[in-house]
């Protein structure tokens, strides 16, 4: 019982230190991450095509790729998610009606 008490106290102090860690890097602002995404080469290439631009601006699934800071950071750093977004946008753009082309 005494050991369990010690483990609980150590776990509580560990969690407090983890949350209040002064050396932890602050998360970048969401707006900065979105600006970095929109400045990326692959995003600008997609944005040049009119059908892809329409999908990028109006499709809710595209916005879900960077809905929060975690998703936006993941989209910036992991090529697999970038390729997934690119494939999705191109697929939706090819399905778009001729009115939006």
XYZ file of N, CA and C in Angstrom:
303
model
N 0.828 -1.192 0.000
C 0.000 0.000 0.000
C 0.876 1.262 0.000
N 1.941 1.183 0.771
C 2.871 2.305 0.841
C 3.512 2.570 -0.532
N 3.884 1.479 -1.247
C 4.479 1.612 -2.585
C 3.503 2.255 -3.569
N 2.256 1.866 -3.481
C 1.239 2.443 -4.373
C 1.106 3.939 -4.097
N 1.124 4.319 -2.834
C 1.051 5.738 -2.473
C 2.217 6.525 -3.034
N 3.409 5.951 -2.934
C 4.600 6.622 -3.477
C 4.490 6.754 -4.987
N 4.037 5.706 -5.670
C 3.884 5.761 -7.128
C 2.867 6.819 -7.540
N 1.788 6.937 -6.799
C 0.767 7.941 -7.112
C 1.350 9.352 -6.948
N 2.081 9.574 -5.881
C 2.685 10.894 -5.643
C 3.703 11.214 -6.742
N 4.525 10.257 -7.112
C 5.509 10.470 -8.183
C 4.791 10.756 -9.507
N 3.724 10.048 -9.783
C 2.966 10.269 -11.026
C 2.351 11.668 -11.045
N 1.840 12.112 -9.908
C 1.246 13.452 -9.838
C 2.315 14.518 -10.065
N 3.464 14.385 -9.405
C 4.536 15.357 -9.608
C 5.074 15.312 -11.037
N 5.163 14.141 -11.596
C 5.608 14.021 -12.989
C 4.660 14.725 -13.937
N 3.360 14.559 -13.726
C 2.364 15.216 -14.581
C 2.406 16.731 -14.404
N 2.559 17.194 -13.179
C 2.672 18.640 -12.941
C 3.904 19.223 -13.624
N 5.026 18.528 -13.515
C 6.242 19.009 -14.169
C 6.075 19.021 -15.684
N 5.427 17.986 -16.208
C 5.215 17.908 -17.656
C 4.348 19.071 -18.144
N 3.306 19.400 -17.415
C 2.405 20.487 -17.840
C 3.003 21.871 -17.628
N 3.806 22.029 -16.602
C 4.371 23.337 -16.282
C 5.821 23.483 -16.728
N 6.265 22.644 -17.594
C 7.650 22.624 -18.053
C 8.020 23.957 -18.716
N 8.943 24.708 -18.131
C 9.298 26.004 -18.717
C 10.144 25.880 -19.988
N 10.713 24.715 -20.261
C 11.554 24.534 -21.440
C 10.776 24.032 -22.646
N 9.497 23.778 -22.459
C 8.682 23.268 -23.559
C 8.459 24.381 -24.591
N 8.605 24.041 -25.842
C 8.387 25.020 -26.904
C 6.894 25.348 -26.992
N 6.553 26.610 -27.144
C 5.135 26.956 -27.307
C 4.652 26.532 -28.696
N 3.384 26.193 -28.781
C 2.820 25.816 -30.082
C 2.677 27.062 -30.949
N 2.965 26.940 -32.226
C 2.789 28.094 -33.114
C 1.299 28.414 -33.265
N 1.015 29.641 -33.577
C -0.375 30.060 -33.756
C -0.973 29.366 -34.981
N -2.248 29.066 -34.884
C -2.939 28.373 -35.971
C -2.879 29.185 -37.263
N -3.040 30.485 -37.162
C -3.024 31.331 -38.358
C -1.661 31.279 -39.054
N -0.591 31.202 -38.258
C 0.754 31.088 -38.842
C 0.917 29.766 -39.586
N 0.385 28.701 -39.011
C 0.477 27.395 -39.667
C -0.295 27.381 -40.979
N -1.490 27.971 -40.977
C -2.287 28.019 -42.207
C -1.570 28.857 -43.261
N -0.942 29.948 -42.838
C -0.180 30.768 -43.788
C 0.993 29.979 -44.367
N 1.653 29.167 -43.539
C 2.754 28.337 -44.039
C 2.251 27.280 -45.014
N 1.081 26.708 -44.728
C 0.504 25.719 -45.640
C 0.206 26.366 -46.982
N -0.427 27.538 -46.949
C -0.804 28.206 -48.195
C 0.404 28.755 -48.958
N 1.536 28.876 -48.282
C 2.763 29.337 -48.951
C 3.594 28.171 -49.486
N 3.199 26.947 -49.149
C 3.963 25.783 -49.603
C 3.851 25.631 -51.117
N 4.895 25.086 -51.719
C 4.933 24.931 -53.187
C 3.788 24.073 -53.697
N 3.549 22.945 -53.042
C 2.506 22.035 -53.516
C 1.118 22.683 -53.434
N 0.888 23.510 -52.423
C -0.414 24.185 -52.293
C -0.569 25.236 -53.398
N 0.507 25.981 -53.663
C 0.433 27.000 -54.715
C 0.241 26.381 -56.089
N 0.860 25.215 -56.315
C 0.654 24.525 -57.602
C -0.801 24.127 -57.774
N -1.396 23.603 -56.708
C -2.815 23.247 -56.784
C -3.681 24.486 -56.989
N -3.331 25.570 -56.325
C -4.146 26.786 -56.355
C -4.145 27.440 -57.734
N -3.131 27.158 -58.545
C -3.063 27.735 -59.885
C -4.152 27.182 -60.800
N -4.557 25.935 -60.602
C -5.608 25.336 -61.410
C -6.960 25.810 -60.878
N -7.813 26.277 -61.775
C -9.095 26.858 -61.354
C -10.002 25.846 -60.663
N -10.076 24.629 -61.173
C -10.929 23.604 -60.557
C -10.387 23.208 -59.186
N -9.081 23.079 -59.079
C -8.474 22.746 -57.784
C -8.653 23.888 -56.798
N -8.563 25.122 -57.286
C -8.752 26.282 -56.410
C -10.158 26.275 -55.817
N -11.143 25.943 -56.654
C -12.516 25.895 -56.165
C -12.652 24.838 -55.058
N -12.041 23.680 -55.254
C -12.092 22.618 -54.238
C -11.366 23.067 -52.972
N -10.201 23.668 -53.113
C -9.438 24.127 -51.945
C -10.212 25.146 -51.120
N -10.960 26.002 -51.782
C -11.661 27.064 -51.070
C -13.015 26.645 -50.518
N -13.676 25.656 -51.136
C -15.062 25.382 -50.772
C -15.341 23.996 -50.201
N -14.419 23.084 -50.266
C -14.674 21.715 -49.802
C -14.358 21.591 -48.312
N -15.325 21.133 -47.542
C -15.126 21.005 -46.088
C -14.114 19.908 -45.748
N -13.977 18.910 -46.605
C -12.990 17.854 -46.347
C -11.562 18.406 -46.428
N -11.346 19.365 -47.299
C -10.023 19.977 -47.409
C -9.711 20.740 -46.131
N -10.685 21.468 -45.616
C -10.463 22.234 -44.390
C -10.261 21.324 -43.190
N -10.777 20.118 -43.243
C -10.576 19.165 -42.147
C -9.121 18.697 -42.082
N -8.400 18.797 -43.200
C -6.983 18.406 -43.193
C -6.146 19.316 -42.301
N -6.604 20.551 -42.088
C -5.878 21.456 -41.185
C -6.855 22.196 -40.270
N -7.734 21.420 -39.642
C -8.778 21.992 -38.782
C -8.228 22.548 -37.473
N -7.135 22.020 -36.994
C -6.543 22.479 -35.735
C -5.039 22.573 -35.859
N -4.393 22.975 -34.775
C -2.945 23.131 -34.833
C -2.238 21.798 -35.052
N -2.750 20.729 -34.431
C -2.115 19.422 -34.603
C -2.189 18.975 -36.056
N -3.374 19.102 -36.654
C -3.536 18.685 -38.049
C -2.710 19.551 -38.991
N -2.652 20.854 -38.709
C -1.884 21.751 -39.574
C -0.395 21.431 -39.501
N 0.111 21.163 -38.299
C 1.519 20.787 -38.172
C 1.800 19.473 -38.882
N 0.870 18.548 -38.766
C 1.036 17.249 -39.419
C 1.043 17.426 -40.939
N 0.191 18.298 -41.444
C 0.152 18.542 -42.885
C 1.433 19.208 -43.375
N 2.030 20.044 -42.543
C 3.278 20.703 -42.931
C 4.472 19.762 -42.899
N 4.483 18.815 -41.966
C 5.687 18.019 -41.738
C 5.661 16.629 -42.353
N 4.486 16.085 -42.613
C 4.422 14.701 -43.082
C 3.948 14.653 -44.528
N 4.824 14.161 -45.364
C 4.566 14.143 -46.799
C 3.367 13.274 -47.171
N 3.114 12.227 -46.398
C 1.981 11.355 -46.695
C 0.653 12.085 -46.624
N 0.505 12.970 -45.657
C -0.742 13.730 -45.541
C -0.844 14.774 -46.645
N 0.292 15.334 -47.039
C 0.286 16.271 -48.159
C -0.163 15.571 -49.436
N 0.388 14.387 -49.669
C 0.013 13.635 -50.875
C -1.452 13.223 -50.835
N -1.945 12.885 -49.647
C -3.355 12.542 -49.514
C -4.251 13.714 -49.860
N -3.894 14.897 -49.399
C -4.676 16.091 -49.722
C -4.595 16.417 -51.206
N -3.411 16.309 -51.762
C -3.241 16.586 -53.196
C -4.089 15.636 -54.031
N -4.039 14.347 -53.702
C -4.840 13.363 -54.441
C -6.326 13.652 -54.301
N -6.761 13.986 -53.088
C -8.184 14.268 -52.866
C -8.629 15.488 -53.677
N -7.831 16.549 -53.651
C -8.196 17.771 -54.370
C -8.255 17.508 -55.868
N -7.272 16.795 -56.391
C -7.276 16.507 -57.829
C -8.451 15.626 -58.225
N -8.783 14.666 -57.366
C -9.916 13.786 -57.649
C -11.226 14.569 -57.645
N -11.407 15.426 -56.664
C -12.634 16.222 -56.596
C -12.692 17.239 -57.728
N -11.551 17.770 -58.113
C -11.527 18.745 -59.213
C -11.898 18.079 -60.533
N -11.499 16.824 -60.692
C -11.854 16.131 -61.937
C -13.335 15.781 -61.971
N -13.955 15.652 -60.808
C -15.395 15.363 -60.743
C -16.244 16.624 -60.845
N -15.606 17.790 -60.695
C -16.353 19.056 -60.669
C -17.081 19.255 -61.995
N -18.186 19.929 -61.906
C -18.955 20.194 -63.111
C -18.233 21.205 -63.984
N -18.542 21.239 -65.265
C -17.868 22.190 -66.186
C -18.114 23.646 -65.824
N -19.137 23.917 -65.030
C -19.435 25.304 -64.660
C -18.294 25.871 -63.834
N -17.697 25.053 -62.953
C -16.650 25.524 -62.075
C -15.277 25.414 -62.699
N -15.147 24.980 -63.910
C -13.834 24.833 -64.553
C -13.420 26.054 -65.265
